[in-house]
Amino acid sequence: MSLSAEAIATLSHVSTATITTVLLKKGLRNIWMRGTKPLKPGQKRLVGPAFTLRFVPAREDLATPESWSSPISTRTAIEAMPAGCIAVVDAMGITDAGIFGDILCARMAKRGVTALITDGVVRDVEGVLGTGLPVWCDGYAAPPSVAGLTFVGWGEPIGCGGVAVFPNDVVVADQDGAVLIPQAFLDHVLAEGPEQERMEAWIVNEVNNGAQLPGLYPMNAETKARYAATKK
């Protein structure tokens, strides 16, 4: 799945908070990936299709430095990442072993990967920041991935921050963290997200002008009519 430039531009102006509201109205409550915080304050909102990677608990015969040369390794997975994707990594919330460091992130940046998102942590944090690759994670740690994790594959359904992520689901990340848009709901979010943003901006303006919240948020019939009049 490839996202159109128009879809990316639209979602770049829709906050993750708004997306959670829009999808909540469709019955989707679990789309915000826990532990996905921006590594660098001020990272701009980014959008892309998910490229999934999965770790399991470390097993001594598999989680070794030698495994980094295996055909099934994070190194090989990175070479399969298409430009524009967002790498979403299931690290099971482990926070004492960094899944990627500066060298791997530099290669991802070179390949045109949009961002790295994980419920785990990174290592070599100064170097990672120096690569320019935007990262959303749960912090950083010095030990390598094999100190606590075994890498097992990519391109399959994963769980990241308690959210089921399928390859090519759409991911949006901003200062509130990362959220998932299932492919089947993309058109709905593209249609409803901008309208939700416009409506909430109008409500904020009303609040700044002294309006009281009852009847405004949520809107009663009179407020809905006033808002509708502004769109004519």
Short mmCIF file of C-alpha atoms in Angstrom, two decimals, residues 19-31 182 185 188:
data_model
loop_
_atom_site.label_atom_id
_atom_site.label_comp_id
_atom_site.label_asym_id
_atom_site.label_seq_id
_atom_site.Cartn_x
_atom_site.Cartn_y
_atom_site.Cartn_z
CA ILE A 19 -7.93 10.83 14.97
CA THR A 20 -8.66 9.03 18.24
CA THR A 21 -11.94 10.98 18.53
CA VAL A 22 -12.98 10.27 14.94
CA LEU A 23 -12.28 6.54 15.28
CA LEU A 24 -13.84 6.35 18.74
CA LYS A 25 -17.11 7.37 17.10
CA LYS A 26 -16.70 4.31 14.85
CA GLY A 27 -16.12 2.04 17.83
CA LEU A 28 -12.31 1.86 17.72
CA ARG A 29 -10.93 2.55 21.20
CA ASN A 30 -7.46 0.99 21.09
CA ILE A 31 -5.40 2.78 18.45
CA PRO A 182 -6.68 0.69 9.99
CA PHE A 185 -10.99 3.37 7.99
CA HIS A 188 -13.36 7.89 6.82
#
